[in-house]
Structures are given as C-alpha cells and as structure tokens.
Short mmCIF file of C-alpha atoms and ligand atoms in Angstrom, two decimals:
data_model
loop_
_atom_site.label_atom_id
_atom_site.label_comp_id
_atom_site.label_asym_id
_atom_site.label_seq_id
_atom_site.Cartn_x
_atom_site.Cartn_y
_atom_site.Cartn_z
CA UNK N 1260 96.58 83.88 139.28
CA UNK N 1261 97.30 80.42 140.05
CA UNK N 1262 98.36 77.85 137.26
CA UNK N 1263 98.47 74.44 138.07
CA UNK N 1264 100.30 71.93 135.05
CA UNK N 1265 99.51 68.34 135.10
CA UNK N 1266 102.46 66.82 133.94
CA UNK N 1267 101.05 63.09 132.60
CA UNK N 1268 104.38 61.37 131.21
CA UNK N 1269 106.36 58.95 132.81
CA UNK N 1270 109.66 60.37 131.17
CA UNK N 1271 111.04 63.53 133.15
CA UNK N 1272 112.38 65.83 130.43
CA UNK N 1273 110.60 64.44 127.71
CA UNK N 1274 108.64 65.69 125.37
CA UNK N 1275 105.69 66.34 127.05
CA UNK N 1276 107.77 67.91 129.99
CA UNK N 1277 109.55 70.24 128.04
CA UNK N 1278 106.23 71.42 126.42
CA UNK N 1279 104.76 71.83 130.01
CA UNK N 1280 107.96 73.87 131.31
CA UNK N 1281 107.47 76.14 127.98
CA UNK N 1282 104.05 76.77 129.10
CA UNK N 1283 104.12 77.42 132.71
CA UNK N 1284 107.10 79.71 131.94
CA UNK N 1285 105.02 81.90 129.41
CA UNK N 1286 101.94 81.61 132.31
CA UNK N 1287 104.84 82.82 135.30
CA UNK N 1288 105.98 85.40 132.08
CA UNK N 1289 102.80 87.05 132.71
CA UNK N 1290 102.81 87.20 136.69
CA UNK N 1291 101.20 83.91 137.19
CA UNK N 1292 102.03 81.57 140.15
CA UNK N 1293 102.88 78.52 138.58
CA UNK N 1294 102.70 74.85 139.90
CA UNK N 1295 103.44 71.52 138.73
CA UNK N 1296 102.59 68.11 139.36
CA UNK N 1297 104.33 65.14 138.24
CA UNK N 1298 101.72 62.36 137.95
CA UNK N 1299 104.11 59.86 137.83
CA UNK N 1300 106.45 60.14 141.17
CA UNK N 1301 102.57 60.46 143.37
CA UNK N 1302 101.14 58.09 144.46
CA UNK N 1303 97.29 57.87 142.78
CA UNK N 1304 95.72 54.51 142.81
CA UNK N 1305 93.25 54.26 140.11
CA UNK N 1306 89.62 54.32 140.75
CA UNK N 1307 87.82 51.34 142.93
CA UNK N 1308 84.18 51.99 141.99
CA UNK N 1309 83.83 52.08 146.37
CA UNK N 1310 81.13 55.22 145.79
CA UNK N 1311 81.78 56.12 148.68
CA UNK N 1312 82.01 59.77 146.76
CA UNK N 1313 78.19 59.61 146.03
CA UNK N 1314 77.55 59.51 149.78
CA UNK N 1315 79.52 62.56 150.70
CA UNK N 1316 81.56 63.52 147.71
CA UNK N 1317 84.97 62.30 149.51
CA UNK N 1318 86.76 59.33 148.01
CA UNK N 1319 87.23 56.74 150.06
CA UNK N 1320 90.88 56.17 149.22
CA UNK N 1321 93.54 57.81 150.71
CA UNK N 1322 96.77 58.61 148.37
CA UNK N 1323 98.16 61.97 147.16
CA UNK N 1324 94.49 62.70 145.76
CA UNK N 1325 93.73 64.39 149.11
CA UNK N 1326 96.33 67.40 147.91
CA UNK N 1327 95.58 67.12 144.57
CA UNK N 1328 91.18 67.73 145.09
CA UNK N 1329 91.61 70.99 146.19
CA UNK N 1330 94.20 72.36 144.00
CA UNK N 1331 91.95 71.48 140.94
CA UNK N 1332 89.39 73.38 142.67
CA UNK N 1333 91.27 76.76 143.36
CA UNK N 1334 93.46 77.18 140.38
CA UNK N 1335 92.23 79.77 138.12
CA UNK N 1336 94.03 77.74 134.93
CA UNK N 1337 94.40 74.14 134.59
CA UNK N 1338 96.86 72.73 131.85
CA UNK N 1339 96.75 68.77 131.24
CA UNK N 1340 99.80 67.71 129.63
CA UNK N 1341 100.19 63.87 128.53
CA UNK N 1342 101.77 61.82 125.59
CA UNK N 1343 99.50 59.38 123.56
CA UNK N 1344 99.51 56.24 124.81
CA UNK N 1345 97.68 54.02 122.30
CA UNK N 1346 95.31 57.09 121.77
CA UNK N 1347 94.51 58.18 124.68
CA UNK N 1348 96.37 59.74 127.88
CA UNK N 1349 99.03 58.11 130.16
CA UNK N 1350 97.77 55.77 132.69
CA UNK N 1351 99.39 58.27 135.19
CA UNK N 1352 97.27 61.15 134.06
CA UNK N 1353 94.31 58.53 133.48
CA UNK N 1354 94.35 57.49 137.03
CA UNK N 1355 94.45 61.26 138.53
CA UNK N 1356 91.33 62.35 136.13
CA UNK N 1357 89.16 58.99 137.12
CA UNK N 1358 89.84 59.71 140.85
CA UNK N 1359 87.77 63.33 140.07
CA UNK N 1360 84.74 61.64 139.89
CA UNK N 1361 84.57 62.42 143.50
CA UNK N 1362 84.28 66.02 142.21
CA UNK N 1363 81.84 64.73 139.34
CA UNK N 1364 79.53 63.32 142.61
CA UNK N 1365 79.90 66.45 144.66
CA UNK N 1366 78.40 68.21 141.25
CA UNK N 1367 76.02 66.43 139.98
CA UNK N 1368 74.64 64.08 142.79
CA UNK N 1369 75.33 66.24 146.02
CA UNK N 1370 74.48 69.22 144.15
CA UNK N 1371 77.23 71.27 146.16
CA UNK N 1372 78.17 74.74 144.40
CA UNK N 1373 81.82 74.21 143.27
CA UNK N 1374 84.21 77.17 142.27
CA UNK N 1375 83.68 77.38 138.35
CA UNK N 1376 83.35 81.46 137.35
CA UNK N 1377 85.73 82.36 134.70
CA UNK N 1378 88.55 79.16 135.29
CA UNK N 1379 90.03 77.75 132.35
CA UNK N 1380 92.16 75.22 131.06
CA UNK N 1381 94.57 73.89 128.15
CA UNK N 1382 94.93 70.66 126.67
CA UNK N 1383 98.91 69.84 125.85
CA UNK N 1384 99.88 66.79 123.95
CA UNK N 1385 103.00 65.00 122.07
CA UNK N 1386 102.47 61.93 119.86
CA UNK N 1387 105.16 59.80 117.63
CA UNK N 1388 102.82 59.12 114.42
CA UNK N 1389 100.68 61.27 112.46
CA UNK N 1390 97.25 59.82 112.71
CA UNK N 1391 94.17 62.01 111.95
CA UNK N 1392 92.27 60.93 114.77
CA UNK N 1393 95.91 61.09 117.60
CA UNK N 1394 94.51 63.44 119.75
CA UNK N 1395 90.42 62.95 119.50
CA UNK N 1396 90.03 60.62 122.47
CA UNK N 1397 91.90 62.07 124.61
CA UNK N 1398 90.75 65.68 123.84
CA UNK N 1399 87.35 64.38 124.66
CA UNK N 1400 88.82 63.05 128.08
CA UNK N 1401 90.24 66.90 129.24
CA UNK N 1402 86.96 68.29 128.07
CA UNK N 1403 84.66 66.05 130.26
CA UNK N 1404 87.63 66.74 133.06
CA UNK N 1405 87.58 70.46 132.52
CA UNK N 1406 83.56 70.23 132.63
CA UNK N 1407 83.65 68.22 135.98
CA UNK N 1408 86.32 70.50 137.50
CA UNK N 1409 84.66 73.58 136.19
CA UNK N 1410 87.00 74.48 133.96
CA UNK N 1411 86.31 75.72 130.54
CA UNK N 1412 88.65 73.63 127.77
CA UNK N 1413 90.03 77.14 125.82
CA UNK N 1414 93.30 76.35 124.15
CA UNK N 1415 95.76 73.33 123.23
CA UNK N 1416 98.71 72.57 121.43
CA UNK N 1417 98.75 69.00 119.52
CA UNK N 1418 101.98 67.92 118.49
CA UNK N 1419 102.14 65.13 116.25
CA UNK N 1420 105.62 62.97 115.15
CA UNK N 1421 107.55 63.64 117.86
CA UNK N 1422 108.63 60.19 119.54
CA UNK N 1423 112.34 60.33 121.18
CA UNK N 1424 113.23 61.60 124.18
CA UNK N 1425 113.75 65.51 124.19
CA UNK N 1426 113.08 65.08 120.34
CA UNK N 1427 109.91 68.41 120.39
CA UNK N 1428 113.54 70.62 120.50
CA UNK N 1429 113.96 69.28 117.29
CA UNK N 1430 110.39 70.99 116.43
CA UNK N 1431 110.04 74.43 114.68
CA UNK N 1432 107.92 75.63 116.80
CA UNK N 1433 106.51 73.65 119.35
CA UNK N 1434 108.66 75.02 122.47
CA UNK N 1435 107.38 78.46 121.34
CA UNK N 1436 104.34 77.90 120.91
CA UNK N 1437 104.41 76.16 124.21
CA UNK N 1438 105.82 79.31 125.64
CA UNK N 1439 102.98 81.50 123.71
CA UNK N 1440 99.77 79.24 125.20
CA UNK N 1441 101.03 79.54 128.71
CA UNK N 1442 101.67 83.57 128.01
CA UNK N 1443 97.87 83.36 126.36
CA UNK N 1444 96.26 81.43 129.18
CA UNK N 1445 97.41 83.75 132.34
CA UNK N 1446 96.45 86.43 130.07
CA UNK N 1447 92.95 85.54 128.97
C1 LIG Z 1088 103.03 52.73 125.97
C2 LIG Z 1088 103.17 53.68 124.83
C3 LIG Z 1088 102.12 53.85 123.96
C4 LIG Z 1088 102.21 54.75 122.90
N1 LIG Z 1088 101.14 54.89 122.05
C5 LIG Z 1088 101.21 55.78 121.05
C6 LIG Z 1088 100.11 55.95 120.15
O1 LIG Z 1088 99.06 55.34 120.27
N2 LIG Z 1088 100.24 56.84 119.14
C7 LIG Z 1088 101.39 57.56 118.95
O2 LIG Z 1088 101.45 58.35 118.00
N3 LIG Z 1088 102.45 57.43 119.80
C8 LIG Z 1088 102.39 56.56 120.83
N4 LIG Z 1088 103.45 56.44 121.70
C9 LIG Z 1088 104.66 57.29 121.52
C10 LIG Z 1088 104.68 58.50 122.47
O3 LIG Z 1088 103.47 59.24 122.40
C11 LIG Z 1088 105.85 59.41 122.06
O4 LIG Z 1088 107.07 58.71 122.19
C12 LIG Z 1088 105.94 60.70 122.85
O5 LIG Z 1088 106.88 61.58 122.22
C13 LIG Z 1088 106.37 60.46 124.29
O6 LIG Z 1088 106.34 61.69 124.96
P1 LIG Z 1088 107.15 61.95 126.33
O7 LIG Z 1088 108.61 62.13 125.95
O8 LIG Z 1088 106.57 63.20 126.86
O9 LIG Z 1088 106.91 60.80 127.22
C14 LIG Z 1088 103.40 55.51 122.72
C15 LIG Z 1088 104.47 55.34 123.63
C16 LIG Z 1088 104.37 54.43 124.65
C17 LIG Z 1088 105.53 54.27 125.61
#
C-alpha cells in the first residue's frame, strides 16, 4: 500500500513535520510504502485561472505538479499535513491543492473515470492558540481535496497550542497519536 504525506510547513522539523514523520512511521509500521513531499522546497506556482484544464484536464503550467498529479492519483492513502496559517493551510500546501483543480476538471467536466475505490486520507494539523473554530476552514479545504482526488477524508489529528519550533514533543500525546493514525490508516 502506498502512503503519500503532504508535508505543508515551511519549517523542516517542526511541528507539523514531526507529526507527519510519526505518522508515516506507524503507516511503514504496518508494511506500507511510505512517501513524502515537502511542499515547500518544490516548486508549485499557484493557480493562473488559464483553464486550460477544462479543455483536456492538463494544466497548462509546468512546475513539479507534473510528478505530483499522478501520485495523488495512485496512492491508496493520502495524509495532508499543514500548520494554521491565519486559519487556514500554508500557502505551500494551498498552492499544491488549487493546482488539483485540473483533477476537479478531468472529474466533473471531462467526465474521465479517475481511480477512487476504497482510497483514503487523513487530515494532520498543529496550531499555536486554542480557538474553537482553528481547524474548521481548513478541514473543509482537505475534504473538498480528498473529494476531488477521490479520496475519502477518514481520520485526523488536530493539535491545538503548540507554536515553537519542535514544541508538539513537549505534547502528551501528540507524537503517539501521530504514530497510532498512520498505524490506523495502512490498516483500515
Ligand atoms: C504566517 C503565520 C500565520 C499563523 N496563523 C496562525 C493562526 O491563525 N492560528 C494559530 O493558532 N496559529 C497560527 N500560527 C502559528 C503556527 O500555526 C504554529 O506556530 C505552528 O506550531 C507552526 O507549525 P510548524 O512548526 O509545523 O510550522 C501562524 C504562524 C505563522 C508563521
């Protein structure tokens, strides 16, 4: 089974990518074959609105997208990992999911049959305050992602006031249940 992490935050061994490592390790724990992207060191230009996607469902830039289209298609899991950023994802991560709307044409405009049966996907996410609302936008962002990928949105793990860097150590249980989600998710 193939797991591919989207790792959203700028800061390498941060928060968010110490939840992600947790995670793929439980998913690799379990026999998965584990992948990670760094959003942040590709190159992913944000969307143009060209549509050239709703001619022929291929964007019409050409970045590190052109990797990145079919791995979202073949993995059997998908786990999006980001930091708030003034409630929503990173920019990084923001970029990568508005760029699938050349999947969202080849869906729902092209009508091509895209690989959906039985693919799933986790949300992971690390923010500094304790807001009721933190995570609601961009939990509605991964869902509408999942949906256009074909995955279905199953599991995530929402850590609130955690802001240094490296600080989710600090957490009582965070890294584990990092570790447990990714140990879940290759197992479901
Ligand atoms: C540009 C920016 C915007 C942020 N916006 C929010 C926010 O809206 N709410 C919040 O709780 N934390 C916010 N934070 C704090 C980060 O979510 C927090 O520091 C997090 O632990 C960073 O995770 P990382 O180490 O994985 O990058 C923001 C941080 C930055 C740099």
């Amino acid at each position: 089974m193939k797991v591919l992490g989207i790792m959203g935050s700028p800061r390498i061994k941060g928060n968010t990518d110490l939840l992600l490592d947790e995670a793929l390790r439980g998913a690799q724990s379990r026999g998965a074959e584990v992948e990670k992207l760094v959003v942040d060191k590709l190159n992913i230009a944000p969307c143009r609105e060209y549509y050239r996607c709703l001619k022929d469902g291929n964007c019409a830039i050409r970045d590190d997208m052109d990797d990145i289209y079919p791995k979202l298609l073949d993995a059997a899991r998908v786990i999006v990992a980001s930091p708030i950023f003034f409630y929503g994802l990173t920019s990084q991560v923001k970029a990568l999911i508005d760029r699938s709307q050349a999947i969202w044409a080849r869906k729902y405009v092209l009508k091509q049959h895209l690989p959906e049966s039985g693919r799933k996907g986790a949300f992971i996410a690390v923010g500094a305050t304790r807001g009721e609302k933190l995570f609601d936008g961009s939990i509605l962002t991964v869902k509408y992602f999942f949906k256009t990928i074909g995955i279905k949105y199953v599991d995530e793990l929402l850590i609130p006031g955690v802001d240094k860097k490296g600080e989710v150590k600090e957490h009582p249980t965070a890294l584990s249940d990092a570790l447990e989600l990714g140990r879940r998710l290759a197992q479901i």
